[in-house]
Amino acid sequence: MIVDCAAYEGGKRREGSLSMERAGEVAGEGGAFVWLGVVEPSKEEFATIAQEFGLHELAVEDAVRAHQRPKIEEYGDTLLAVVKTARYVDPKEVIEVGEISIFVAPGFVISVRHGNADLGPVRARLERRPDLLAHGPVAVLYGIVDHVVDRYIEASHGFDEDVREVELQVFGEGHNPTERIYKLEREVLEFQAAAAPLAEALEELCSGNFAIVPEALHEYFRDVEDHLRRVTGRIENFRQLLDSALEANLTQVSMQQNEDMRKISAWVAIAAVPTMVAGIYGMNFEHMPELQWRFGYPLMLAIVITICLFLYWRFKRAGWL
Amino acid sequence: MIVDCAAYEGGKRREGSLSMERAGEVAGEGGAFVWLGVVEPSKEEFATIAQEFGLHELAVEDAVRAHQRPKIEEYGDTLLAVVKTARYVDPKEVIEVGEISIFVAPGFVISVRHGNADLGPVRARLERRPDLLAHGPVAVLYGIVDHVVDRYIEASHGFDEDVREVELQVFGEGHNPTERIYKLEREVLEFQAAAAPLAEALEELCSGNFAIVPEALHEYFRDVEDHLRRVTGRIENFRQLLDSALEANLTQVSMQQNEDMRKISAWVAIAAVPTMVAGIYGMNFEHMPELQWRFGYPLMLAIVITICLFLYWRFKRAGWL
Amino acid sequence: MIVDCAAYEGGKRREGSLSMERAGEVAGEGGAFVWLGVVEPSKEEFATIAQEFGLHELAVEDAVRAHQRPKIEEYGDTLLAVVKTARYVDPKEVIEVGEISIFVAPGFVISVRHGNADLGPVRARLERRPDLLAHGPVAVLYGIVDHVVDRYIEASHGFDEDVREVELQVFGEGHNPTERIYKLEREVLEFQAAAAPLAEALEELCSGNFAIVPEALHEYFRDVEDHLRRVTGRIENFRQLLDSALEANLTQVSMQQNEDMRKISAWVAIAAVPTMVAGIYGMNFEHMPELQWRFGYPLMLAIVITICLFLYWRFKRAGWL
Amino acid sequence: MIVDCAAYEGGKRREGSLSMERAGEVAGEGGAFVWLGVVEPSKEEFATIAQEFGLHELAVEDAVRAHQRPKIEEYGDTLLAVVKTARYVDPKEVIEVGEISIFVAPGFVISVRHGNADLGPVRARLERRPDLLAHGPVAVLYGIVDHVVDRYIEASHGFDEDVREVELQVFGEGHNPTERIYKLEREVLEFQAAAAPLAEALEELCSGNFAIVPEALHEYFRDVEDHLRRVTGRIENFRQLLDSALEANLTQVSMQQNEDMRKISAWVAIAAVPTMVAGIYGMNFEHMPELQWRFGYPLMLAIVITICLFLYWRFKRAGWL
Amino acid sequence: MIVDCAAYEGGKRREGSLSMERAGEVAGEGGAFVWLGVVEPSKEEFATIAQEFGLHELAVEDAVRAHQRPKIEEYGDTLLAVVKTARYVDPKEVIEVGEISIFVAPGFVISVRHGNADLGPVRARLERRPDLLAHGPVAVLYGIVDHVVDRYIEASHGFDEDVREVELQVFGEGHNPTERIYKLEREVLEFQAAAAPLAEALEELCSGNFAIVPEALHEYFRDVEDHLRRVTGRIENFRQLLDSALEANLTQVSMQQNEDMRKISAWVAIAAVPTMVAGIYGMNFEHMPELQWRFGYPLMLAIVITICLFLYWRFKRAGWL
């Protein structure tokens, strides 16, 4: 589905939208460039676009089937960038990964998105920055990548909060966070697989390898790369923290077990006293003088209770109760 | 055993199959190339082929004995590529690894396969793409490698499902998944050993190191490499997930142990009450007024049962029962 | 907020402070350079500075928003260095991270700091070293970075002490240090994220990549890099020690549990003896000769106590009590 | 001790053995080369050899003292290769490491071996391949290295079997395999230390760095390197499997503990029933109507046994017994 | 403190020692070189030396303050090498780390040592090797580094023994080795931090990067590097072994716990039999025929003892006792 198609000249949008045929013509004319936004196109739909703009067979296949690795590739004078979008859905604690393929050539930009990744705000923000758009179609690529990495930063904040919550669960009262830690680790790995390979692509973009990238944009891509590296550094830290949390949690479970065992044992010990004493005075020896004492029974009860209280106090002091 | 032997000219298969001798001649003539498909050849069988096509002693040895590492090597103007095929057998949860050696020279392609790896579909698919086959024998190499990597993707889906099943076992009810996790880890390692070294070989193929690889195919090999890197990234993730699952599982086992201990202890505590009380009233003191009471016995029973119920309720509330 | 603004010529400070407008003029004149110190500037405040000195849009954004990665970047003939300051707050066992952005151009240095990072001592120390300042604005960068890395060394000493304390807790008496180990690990990771990327930046500074860095300062930056590497090496060691401490701690917890279990079991065994014997003599058989013995009761008591003492001695010797 | 010394010309061995002095002369004449095989020479013994053939002081020291790292070094026009031999002694599950130093110069090869490493078969095999030996003294180096790596492959098979046995022990019945896993890990590490550095040396040999290595042998060394990489890949896998086995084993031990605890607890619970009931009817209340019932005693026994059987059945069903 | 100061010419020591002033003159004359040995100099003391020989401010600071990283640096035509000495103190199981800074320039060598590191034997050994000393001041650097690495090898042997002792403790009888393993790990890390960075420095020394290093010494430095790599390889192995030992130890502790639990439970089960039987015959039913039997009591005792012995035998056979 085509969502927007417009021509940009000298950093400004020409009024109105273009039909696809007209777009192809404008792309070939020079002086202006076309930005075509497509959402989850069918194979047939995209085949017409590919023919109109002369895209490479393999690049087309990659754009239609999602699930590519983030990358940047050159097919003739057309760049194909694939980036993964990531959104952290907090209540479910999952990372939702989408995908945007961007074709950049001297006369056009085609952005193909799959899954959650609204590019409307990017277009709006870029149209407010004619100085950037004046650098041509690569500026659109910059705008998209910058937007995506900003979403990564947001997602990493979401993780940060959940990791802190997990820590509270590990070291505070609360139910066993093992599953939560594991699930978070899974999501962190997925996030990392989405974000990390982009760094390599950005490095190529700001190193002057591609003739199509104007030098003035190098610093912009370097800036994005820098933000990305900050995110990937944090992701790496999350993984190490979750690893340690998993082990710390195991220790806490063992500690808990030990405390429970001590508590149980203390009560067993206290209960053993009356049982033992009662057993002794339940014996049937003929000559047990205590049994004939007038206050033998209350005395015995008193002694037993005293011992029990003493034990209780001792266990309390030793931290077993 | 020779399974198919045909000549290809301008991307089209010449009618019929060739005898081996005729194949050798065609390979030397130029203009066309021969594709010879061999399955688990005996040493003698392959020696004749090697002589006919002038293959290097070491390359021959590698092709006859399976169990090579995936690699790409140049012997004179002949390329030898070794790739591992992988098929995930789900009910048994094992990865079945086969091997294909492919000799590529200007006039011929020889594919030698060991184990599960039917190349029939590859030949059929390539014959439907004369534009690809027109690039010469290296196109056949591309077709095979592309097919193999597609099988890897399928295998990685199989792993994915089993890893998810294991997670359910770790965190849900069910019997101890330790052995299953370990076995999966073993298979993942084997898969990785089969798939990972291929990336290096593909990189060489798309970097222009080999004169025999036409430039038009570089992008195709790059595309396969990209798919492969996606698979190896996933394999790496499986390993990390299984590692974490092993540790999470240990924690779950400890948790289970603690819960069992609490449950047991709760029942022991409840049972201790009647035992203790019965012990007291089993004593033989002469002066124990309760013993003469008309309703001493039912009263005592009532009290004991009340205490037991109270304890039961307390343990229930504390989550011990 | 501007904290200090002065011109330096031939390594010496010109009397007094400059207004911002005057500073811009001096920076452009040549012969002298201006050092402008800014603390947590608002966006508007810094916009005027940026315009006065012609700073790049992206560099400005980085300087105003803290939370950048340590880095060194070139925008035209202006260097932007971002460094993280670190202070270890011992009673709380947290690392406090601040940030300094330093713009260095032929005519000026602008230092922008966020969080704890008093640059007063740096300015004072540099003004006592005219031989260094004579090398121009990059000397200021050296002074700041040297100061920051010296703070890292102090922070690493703080960690060192706490790691040693944790060890005492793990292997000595004391309460469960799991949480403390985990929290320290978290801080170590944060420290590492602040310090480690700086090494790369310093390497660039001493490798002659930047024309603005006078050769005489290369050795100075190399010296700082060396100190930094020593710190990052130690941080890495802390992480490994804390990892091992976490595992050793788990073992200690298990050991403790085992010892508790043995102690409890020993007491249970000792208590079982009188209970069992009392049970036997509580039976109602008509023909139990011991029951009629004159000293049956004291004899039985004596035997039971003897057995208990014997068991106590055995358990003591076996290390269970 | 000199074990064999012969001259080779055009790939063929000249009749008979040479005295050491004659060997030195032949080495200097050109046209032929000498292969001198030495076993654990004393310092004095080797000093004469070194002088005769003009070996470098440091190379000599390395050859006499065993315990070098595998390496390849150039001393003038003499290559010194040090390789470790490895033999897996299965009943003891230890790896036996030997060492061979090989001096290769245009006119001679000197092989010095320490520990288990019979080079007789290598010499015999090479003498059956005059085409190889015709490439000069480096062919001997190839023969030895190829032989050594083949032994590595055998050793890795030995490990493979033991790792599989260990797996059976971990997941089947049998006694605690912790020590065995640890010891295997130790041997794997030793094997790795012996084998892994050789890869680097082989890479140098097949990369054309050394003028003395004829181009025709490059492919041969590449082939050996390939086999070596397969072995080192497997060793790495063993380490990871043993690591996982150690952790899986810990989980199994915990599981076993939990099962034992459940079994014990089930029996304790069953035994608690008669004890409790008996306690109740052992009380001395005057008014306990059941005590006067004619069949009170057998009835009580019947009820107790029924409850016990019921509990037994419940525990059996729950998998506790 | 200056310990020795002598001039060397053509590999031979000139008679007697030099005063510091005279040393400075000789260093400048050419033809001979001066070796000045200093031990833990005060700041002032070293300042005079630095001035006499024209050492760089930063190099001087590094030499006076110990606690540098091992490194090699060029200040003008003066090399500064910093190496760490290591001595393993076996009874305490700690590694004692010292430091030597060596300034090498065409006319002089200054060795500054801190902590344990007697250079007397190095000087003596070098003076017995005029052929080496004839290569000039760098030969002294070689002599020191060679000596230091030889001490590393000794230290690694000390570790080796202790690791083996720890293994015996883990798998044999003996008290909990957790603390010992942890402490050894700490020392291994410290040793590694001292030794590993030296490899990089040695690599530079034998790669021809420094004009001052004569080519004839390249092979000598390569030899030392080789020995160092062997040591660092072993250190790395120690770390992995200690890691595994820590985990194996945890498993052993769990095993021990399980065995103790089984033993305890077995005794509890045996004791439960008489208690239960005694309870039954302690009941007060009027109609319990066994109670009137003449030999009821001894019969009951016999049955109970038989059951207990049977249980004992069963538990013994099952390995619980």
Short mmCIF file of N, CA, C and O in Angstrom, two decimals, chain A residues 56-58 62 65 67-69 71 73-75 176 178-179 182 185-186 189 239 247 249-250 253 256-257 260-261 264 274 278 281-284 290-294 296-297 300, chain B residues 129 142 163-164 167 171 219-220 222-223 226-227 229-230 237 240-241 244-245 247-248 250-252 254-255 257-258 261-262 265 276 279-288 290 320:
data_model
loop_
_atom_site.label_atom_id
_atom_site.label_comp_id
_atom_site.label_asym_id
_atom_site.label_seq_id
_atom_site.Cartn_x
_atom_site.Cartn_y
_atom_site.Cartn_z
N HIS A 56 16.91 -3.82 -8.12
CA HIS A 56 17.54 -5.12 -8.35
C HIS A 56 16.67 -6.24 -7.78
O HIS A 56 16.11 -6.12 -6.71
N GLU A 57 16.60 -7.33 -8.54
CA GLU A 57 15.81 -8.51 -8.15
C GLU A 57 15.97 -8.90 -6.68
O GLU A 57 14.99 -9.08 -5.94
N LEU A 58 17.24 -9.02 -6.24
CA LEU A 58 17.49 -9.50 -4.87
C LEU A 58 17.04 -8.46 -3.85
O LEU A 58 16.51 -8.80 -2.78
N ASP A 62 14.27 -8.93 -0.79
CA ASP A 62 14.54 -8.56 0.60
C ASP A 62 13.49 -7.60 1.15
O ASP A 62 13.11 -7.67 2.32
N ARG A 65 9.83 -9.67 1.51
CA ARG A 65 9.91 -10.55 2.68
C ARG A 65 10.57 -9.79 3.80
O ARG A 65 11.70 -9.31 3.65
N HIS A 67 12.07 -9.80 7.82
CA HIS A 67 13.02 -10.70 8.48
C HIS A 67 14.39 -10.71 7.85
O HIS A 67 14.99 -11.75 7.66
N GLN A 68 14.86 -9.54 7.43
CA GLN A 68 16.24 -9.43 7.00
C GLN A 68 17.09 -8.97 8.18
O GLN A 68 16.57 -8.55 9.20
N ARG A 69 18.39 -9.07 8.03
CA ARG A 69 19.30 -8.48 9.01
C ARG A 69 19.47 -7.00 8.68
O ARG A 69 19.47 -6.65 7.50
N LYS A 71 21.25 -3.90 7.50
CA LYS A 71 22.44 -3.88 6.64
C LYS A 71 22.35 -2.69 5.71
O LYS A 71 21.33 -2.03 5.60
N GLU A 73 23.51 -2.01 1.62
CA GLU A 73 24.12 -2.64 0.46
C GLU A 73 23.95 -1.75 -0.76
O GLU A 73 23.02 -0.97 -0.85
N GLU A 74 24.89 -1.92 -1.68
CA GLU A 74 24.88 -1.12 -2.89
C GLU A 74 24.51 -2.03 -4.05
O GLU A 74 25.15 -3.06 -4.26
N TYR A 75 23.45 -1.68 -4.77
CA TYR A 75 23.13 -2.38 -6.01
C TYR A 75 23.26 -1.35 -7.11
O TYR A 75 22.37 -0.52 -7.27
N ASN A 176 9.12 -15.62 43.20
CA ASN A 176 10.24 -16.08 42.38
C ASN A 176 10.33 -15.39 41.02
O ASN A 176 9.52 -15.66 40.13
N THR A 178 12.50 -15.87 38.62
CA THR A 178 13.33 -16.59 37.65
C THR A 178 12.77 -16.47 36.23
O THR A 178 13.49 -16.14 35.29
N GLU A 179 11.49 -16.76 36.10
CA GLU A 179 10.91 -16.75 34.76
C GLU A 179 11.00 -15.35 34.15
O GLU A 179 11.34 -15.19 32.99
N TYR A 182 14.47 -14.66 32.95
CA TYR A 182 14.75 -15.39 31.71
C TYR A 182 14.06 -14.74 30.53
O TYR A 182 14.67 -14.54 29.47
N GLU A 185 15.74 -11.67 29.48
CA GLU A 185 16.98 -11.99 28.77
C GLU A 185 16.69 -12.31 27.31
O GLU A 185 17.41 -11.89 26.40
N ARG A 186 15.64 -13.07 27.10
CA ARG A 186 15.23 -13.41 25.74
C ARG A 186 14.94 -12.14 24.94
O ARG A 186 15.38 -11.99 23.80
N LEU A 189 18.09 -10.22 24.12
CA LEU A 189 18.80 -10.84 22.99
C LEU A 189 18.16 -10.47 21.67
O LEU A 189 18.85 -10.19 20.68
N ARG A 239 22.33 -7.45 29.64
CA ARG A 239 22.56 -8.89 29.59
C ARG A 239 23.41 -9.35 30.75
O ARG A 239 23.13 -10.38 31.38
N GLU A 247 21.93 -15.53 38.79
CA GLU A 247 22.75 -16.24 39.77
C GLU A 247 22.47 -15.75 41.19
O GLU A 247 22.37 -16.55 42.13
N ASN A 249 19.76 -14.61 42.20
CA ASN A 249 18.44 -15.14 42.54
C ASN A 249 18.55 -16.57 43.07
O ASN A 249 17.90 -16.94 44.05
N LEU A 250 19.41 -17.34 42.42
CA LEU A 250 19.62 -18.72 42.87
C LEU A 250 20.15 -18.72 44.31
O LEU A 250 19.71 -19.50 45.16
N VAL A 253 17.39 -17.90 46.63
CA VAL A 253 16.50 -19.06 46.83
C VAL A 253 17.13 -20.01 47.83
O VAL A 253 16.46 -20.52 48.73
N GLN A 256 16.84 -18.51 51.25
CA GLN A 256 15.46 -18.63 51.70
C GLN A 256 15.21 -20.04 52.23
O GLN A 256 14.61 -20.24 53.28
N GLN A 257 15.72 -21.00 51.48
CA GLN A 257 15.56 -22.39 51.86
C GLN A 257 16.22 -22.65 53.21
O GLN A 257 15.63 -23.29 54.09
N ASP A 260 14.13 -21.08 55.93
CA ASP A 260 12.93 -21.89 56.19
C ASP A 260 13.31 -23.13 56.99
O ASP A 260 12.63 -23.49 57.95
N MET A 261 14.42 -23.75 56.60
CA MET A 261 14.85 -24.96 57.29
C MET A 261 15.16 -24.67 58.75
O MET A 261 14.81 -25.45 59.64
N ILE A 264 11.81 -24.07 60.62
CA ILE A 264 11.11 -25.33 60.84
C ILE A 264 11.80 -26.12 61.95
O ILE A 264 11.16 -26.62 62.88
N PRO A 274 8.30 -31.03 75.19
CA PRO A 274 7.15 -31.62 75.88
C PRO A 274 6.96 -33.09 75.50
O PRO A 274 6.62 -33.92 76.37
N ALA A 278 6.90 -35.77 78.35
CA ALA A 278 5.66 -36.52 78.50
C ALA A 278 5.92 -38.01 78.35
O ALA A 278 5.36 -38.83 79.07
N TYR A 281 7.32 -39.37 81.67
CA TYR A 281 6.32 -39.56 82.74
C TYR A 281 5.16 -40.43 82.30
O TYR A 281 4.23 -40.66 83.07
N GLY A 282 5.21 -40.90 81.06
CA GLY A 282 4.21 -41.87 80.63
C GLY A 282 4.68 -43.30 80.84
O GLY A 282 3.96 -44.25 80.56
N MET A 283 5.93 -43.44 81.36
CA MET A 283 6.46 -44.78 81.58
C MET A 283 5.75 -45.42 82.78
O MET A 283 5.24 -44.75 83.67
N ASN A 284 5.74 -46.75 82.74
CA ASN A 284 4.96 -47.49 83.74
C ASN A 284 5.80 -48.06 84.88
O ASN A 284 5.43 -49.08 85.47
N GLU A 290 8.06 -38.92 91.45
CA GLU A 290 7.44 -37.67 90.97
C GLU A 290 5.95 -37.86 90.72
O GLU A 290 5.16 -36.93 90.88
N LEU A 291 5.59 -39.08 90.28
CA LEU A 291 4.20 -39.30 89.88
C LEU A 291 3.24 -39.14 91.06
O LEU A 291 2.07 -38.79 90.88
N GLN A 292 3.76 -39.42 92.29
CA GLN A 292 2.87 -39.32 93.46
C GLN A 292 2.81 -37.90 94.03
O GLN A 292 1.94 -37.58 94.81
N TRP A 293 3.76 -37.03 93.62
CA TRP A 293 3.77 -35.66 94.16
C TRP A 293 2.44 -34.98 93.87
O TRP A 293 1.85 -35.13 92.82
N ARG A 294 2.01 -34.17 94.85
CA ARG A 294 0.73 -33.47 94.73
C ARG A 294 0.73 -32.52 93.52
O ARG A 294 -0.21 -32.52 92.75
N GLY A 296 3.03 -32.54 91.10
CA GLY A 296 3.94 -33.05 90.06
C GLY A 296 3.52 -32.59 88.68
O GLY A 296 4.34 -32.10 87.89
N TYR A 297 2.25 -32.72 88.38
CA TYR A 297 1.77 -32.40 87.05
C TYR A 297 1.95 -30.92 86.71
O TYR A 297 2.62 -30.58 85.72
N MET A 300 5.62 -30.13 86.43
CA MET A 300 6.18 -30.63 85.16
C MET A 300 5.78 -29.69 84.01
O MET A 300 6.62 -29.29 83.20
N ARG B 129 15.88 -20.92 -14.60
CA ARG B 129 16.45 -19.57 -14.59
C ARG B 129 17.61 -19.44 -15.57
O ARG B 129 18.77 -19.30 -15.15
N TYR B 142 26.30 -21.03 -6.85
CA TYR B 142 25.35 -20.16 -6.17
C TYR B 142 24.05 -20.90 -5.85
O TYR B 142 23.54 -20.84 -4.72
N VAL B 163 13.30 -24.84 21.50
CA VAL B 163 13.74 -23.99 22.61
C VAL B 163 12.52 -23.44 23.35
O VAL B 163 12.48 -23.40 24.58
N ARG B 164 11.50 -23.08 22.59
CA ARG B 164 10.29 -22.58 23.24
C ARG B 164 9.59 -23.66 24.06
O ARG B 164 9.06 -23.41 25.15
N GLU B 167 11.41 -24.02 27.27
CA GLU B 167 11.06 -22.95 28.21
C GLU B 167 9.78 -23.28 28.96
O GLU B 167 9.67 -23.05 30.17
N PHE B 171 9.53 -23.64 33.07
CA PHE B 171 8.74 -22.76 33.94
C PHE B 171 7.35 -23.30 34.24
O PHE B 171 6.64 -22.76 35.07
N GLU B 219 26.60 -9.95 -6.04
CA GLU B 219 25.45 -9.56 -5.23
C GLU B 219 24.64 -10.77 -4.78
O GLU B 219 24.03 -10.76 -3.71
N TYR B 220 24.63 -11.80 -5.62
CA TYR B 220 23.89 -13.00 -5.24
C TYR B 220 24.55 -13.70 -4.06
O TYR B 220 23.90 -14.12 -3.12
N ARG B 222 26.49 -12.29 -1.91
CA ARG B 222 26.34 -11.40 -0.76
C ARG B 222 24.98 -11.62 -0.10
O ARG B 222 24.85 -11.62 1.11
N ASP B 223 23.99 -11.85 -0.96
CA ASP B 223 22.65 -12.09 -0.44
C ASP B 223 22.61 -13.39 0.37
O ASP B 223 22.02 -13.44 1.46
N ASP B 226 24.30 -12.93 3.63
CA ASP B 226 23.43 -12.21 4.54
C ASP B 226 22.44 -13.15 5.23
O ASP B 226 22.23 -13.08 6.45
N HIS B 227 21.85 -14.04 4.45
CA HIS B 227 20.92 -15.01 5.03
C HIS B 227 21.64 -15.89 6.04
O HIS B 227 21.13 -16.20 7.12
N ARG B 229 24.29 -15.16 7.77
CA ARG B 229 24.62 -14.45 9.01
C ARG B 229 23.40 -14.35 9.92
O ARG B 229 23.51 -14.36 11.14
N ARG B 230 22.23 -14.24 9.29
CA ARG B 230 21.02 -14.23 10.10
C ARG B 230 20.87 -15.56 10.86
O ARG B 230 20.56 -15.59 12.04
N ASN B 237 22.20 -17.03 19.51
CA ASN B 237 21.16 -16.73 20.50
C ASN B 237 20.62 -17.99 21.16
O ASN B 237 20.37 -18.01 22.37
N GLN B 240 22.88 -19.04 23.89
CA GLN B 240 22.79 -18.22 25.10
C GLN B 240 21.48 -18.49 25.84
O GLN B 240 21.45 -18.54 27.07
N LEU B 241 20.42 -18.70 25.07
CA LEU B 241 19.14 -19.00 25.72
C LEU B 241 19.21 -20.34 26.45
O LEU B 241 18.73 -20.46 27.58
N SER B 244 21.13 -19.99 29.64
CA SER B 244 20.31 -19.36 30.68
C SER B 244 19.21 -20.31 31.15
O SER B 244 18.88 -20.35 32.33
N ALA B 245 18.66 -21.09 30.20
CA ALA B 245 17.60 -22.02 30.57
C ALA B 245 18.15 -23.06 31.55
O ALA B 245 17.46 -23.46 32.49
N GLU B 247 20.51 -22.64 33.70
CA GLU B 247 20.65 -22.03 35.03
C GLU B 247 19.28 -21.74 35.65
O GLU B 247 19.05 -21.98 36.84
N ALA B 248 18.35 -21.25 34.82
CA ALA B 248 17.00 -21.00 35.33
C ALA B 248 16.39 -22.30 35.84
O ALA B 248 15.71 -22.34 36.87
N LEU B 250 17.95 -24.85 37.08
CA LEU B 250 18.54 -25.18 38.38
C LEU B 250 17.82 -24.40 39.49
O LEU B 250 17.50 -24.94 40.55
N THR B 251 17.55 -23.14 39.22
CA THR B 251 16.83 -22.33 40.20
C THR B 251 15.43 -22.89 40.44
O THR B 251 14.97 -22.99 41.58
N GLN B 252 14.78 -23.28 39.34
CA GLN B 252 13.43 -23.83 39.50
C GLN B 252 13.46 -25.10 40.33
O GLN B 252 12.57 -25.34 41.15
N SER B 254 15.60 -25.81 42.64
CA SER B 254 15.80 -25.41 44.04
C SER B 254 14.51 -24.87 44.63
O SER B 254 14.17 -25.16 45.78
N MET B 255 13.79 -24.07 43.84
CA MET B 255 12.51 -23.54 44.30
C MET B 255 11.55 -24.68 44.63
O MET B 255 10.87 -24.68 45.64
N GLN B 257 12.26 -27.69 45.41
CA GLN B 257 12.74 -28.37 46.61
C GLN B 257 12.29 -27.60 47.85
O GLN B 257 11.82 -28.18 48.82
N ASN B 258 12.41 -26.29 47.78
CA ASN B 258 12.02 -25.48 48.92
C ASN B 258 10.52 -25.60 49.18
O ASN B 258 10.08 -25.74 50.33
N MET B 261 9.81 -28.88 50.70
CA MET B 261 10.25 -28.90 52.10
C MET B 261 9.25 -28.17 52.99
O MET B 261 8.94 -28.62 54.09
N ARG B 262 8.74 -27.05 52.50
CA ARG B 262 7.76 -26.31 53.28
C ARG B 262 6.48 -27.10 53.48
O ARG B 262 5.92 -27.14 54.56
N SER B 265 7.11 -29.88 55.90
CA SER B 265 7.29 -29.36 57.25
C SER B 265 5.95 -28.94 57.84
O SER B 265 5.69 -29.12 59.04
N MET B 276 1.92 -34.32 70.70
CA MET B 276 2.38 -33.68 71.92
C MET B 276 1.29 -33.72 73.00
O MET B 276 1.54 -34.11 74.14
N GLY B 279 0.74 -37.12 74.29
CA GLY B 279 1.83 -37.48 75.19
C GLY B 279 1.57 -36.96 76.60
O GLY B 279 1.76 -37.67 77.60
N ILE B 280 1.13 -35.72 76.67
CA ILE B 280 0.90 -35.10 77.99
C ILE B 280 -0.17 -35.85 78.77
O ILE B 280 0.01 -36.19 79.94
N TYR B 281 -1.28 -36.16 78.08
CA TYR B 281 -2.35 -36.86 78.81
C TYR B 281 -2.10 -38.35 78.93
O TYR B 281 -2.90 -39.09 79.48
N GLY B 282 -0.97 -38.81 78.38
CA GLY B 282 -0.59 -40.20 78.58
C GLY B 282 0.31 -40.36 79.80
O GLY B 282 0.72 -41.46 80.14
N MET B 283 0.63 -39.24 80.46
CA MET B 283 1.49 -39.33 81.64
C MET B 283 0.74 -39.95 82.80
O MET B 283 -0.48 -39.88 82.88
N ASN B 284 1.53 -40.54 83.69
CA ASN B 284 0.90 -41.31 84.76
C ASN B 284 0.87 -40.57 86.10
O ASN B 284 0.90 -41.21 87.16
N PHE B 285 0.86 -39.25 86.09
CA PHE B 285 0.75 -38.52 87.36
C PHE B 285 -0.55 -38.90 88.06
O PHE B 285 -1.58 -39.09 87.41
N GLU B 286 -0.49 -39.00 89.36
CA GLU B 286 -1.72 -39.37 90.08
C GLU B 286 -2.71 -38.22 90.08
O GLU B 286 -3.92 -38.43 90.06
N HIS B 287 -2.17 -37.02 90.14
CA HIS B 287 -3.07 -35.86 90.25
C HIS B 287 -3.12 -35.08 88.96
O HIS B 287 -2.39 -34.12 88.76
N MET B 288 -3.90 -35.51 88.02
CA MET B 288 -4.12 -34.76 86.79
C MET B 288 -5.62 -34.60 86.63
O MET B 288 -6.30 -35.47 86.08
N GLU B 290 -7.73 -33.08 84.80
CA GLU B 290 -8.44 -33.19 83.52
C GLU B 290 -8.85 -34.63 83.23
O GLU B 290 -9.87 -34.87 82.57
N TRP B 320 2.53 -22.16 52.23
CA TRP B 320 3.35 -23.36 52.45
C TRP B 320 2.58 -24.62 52.07
O TRP B 320 3.18 -25.67 51.88
#
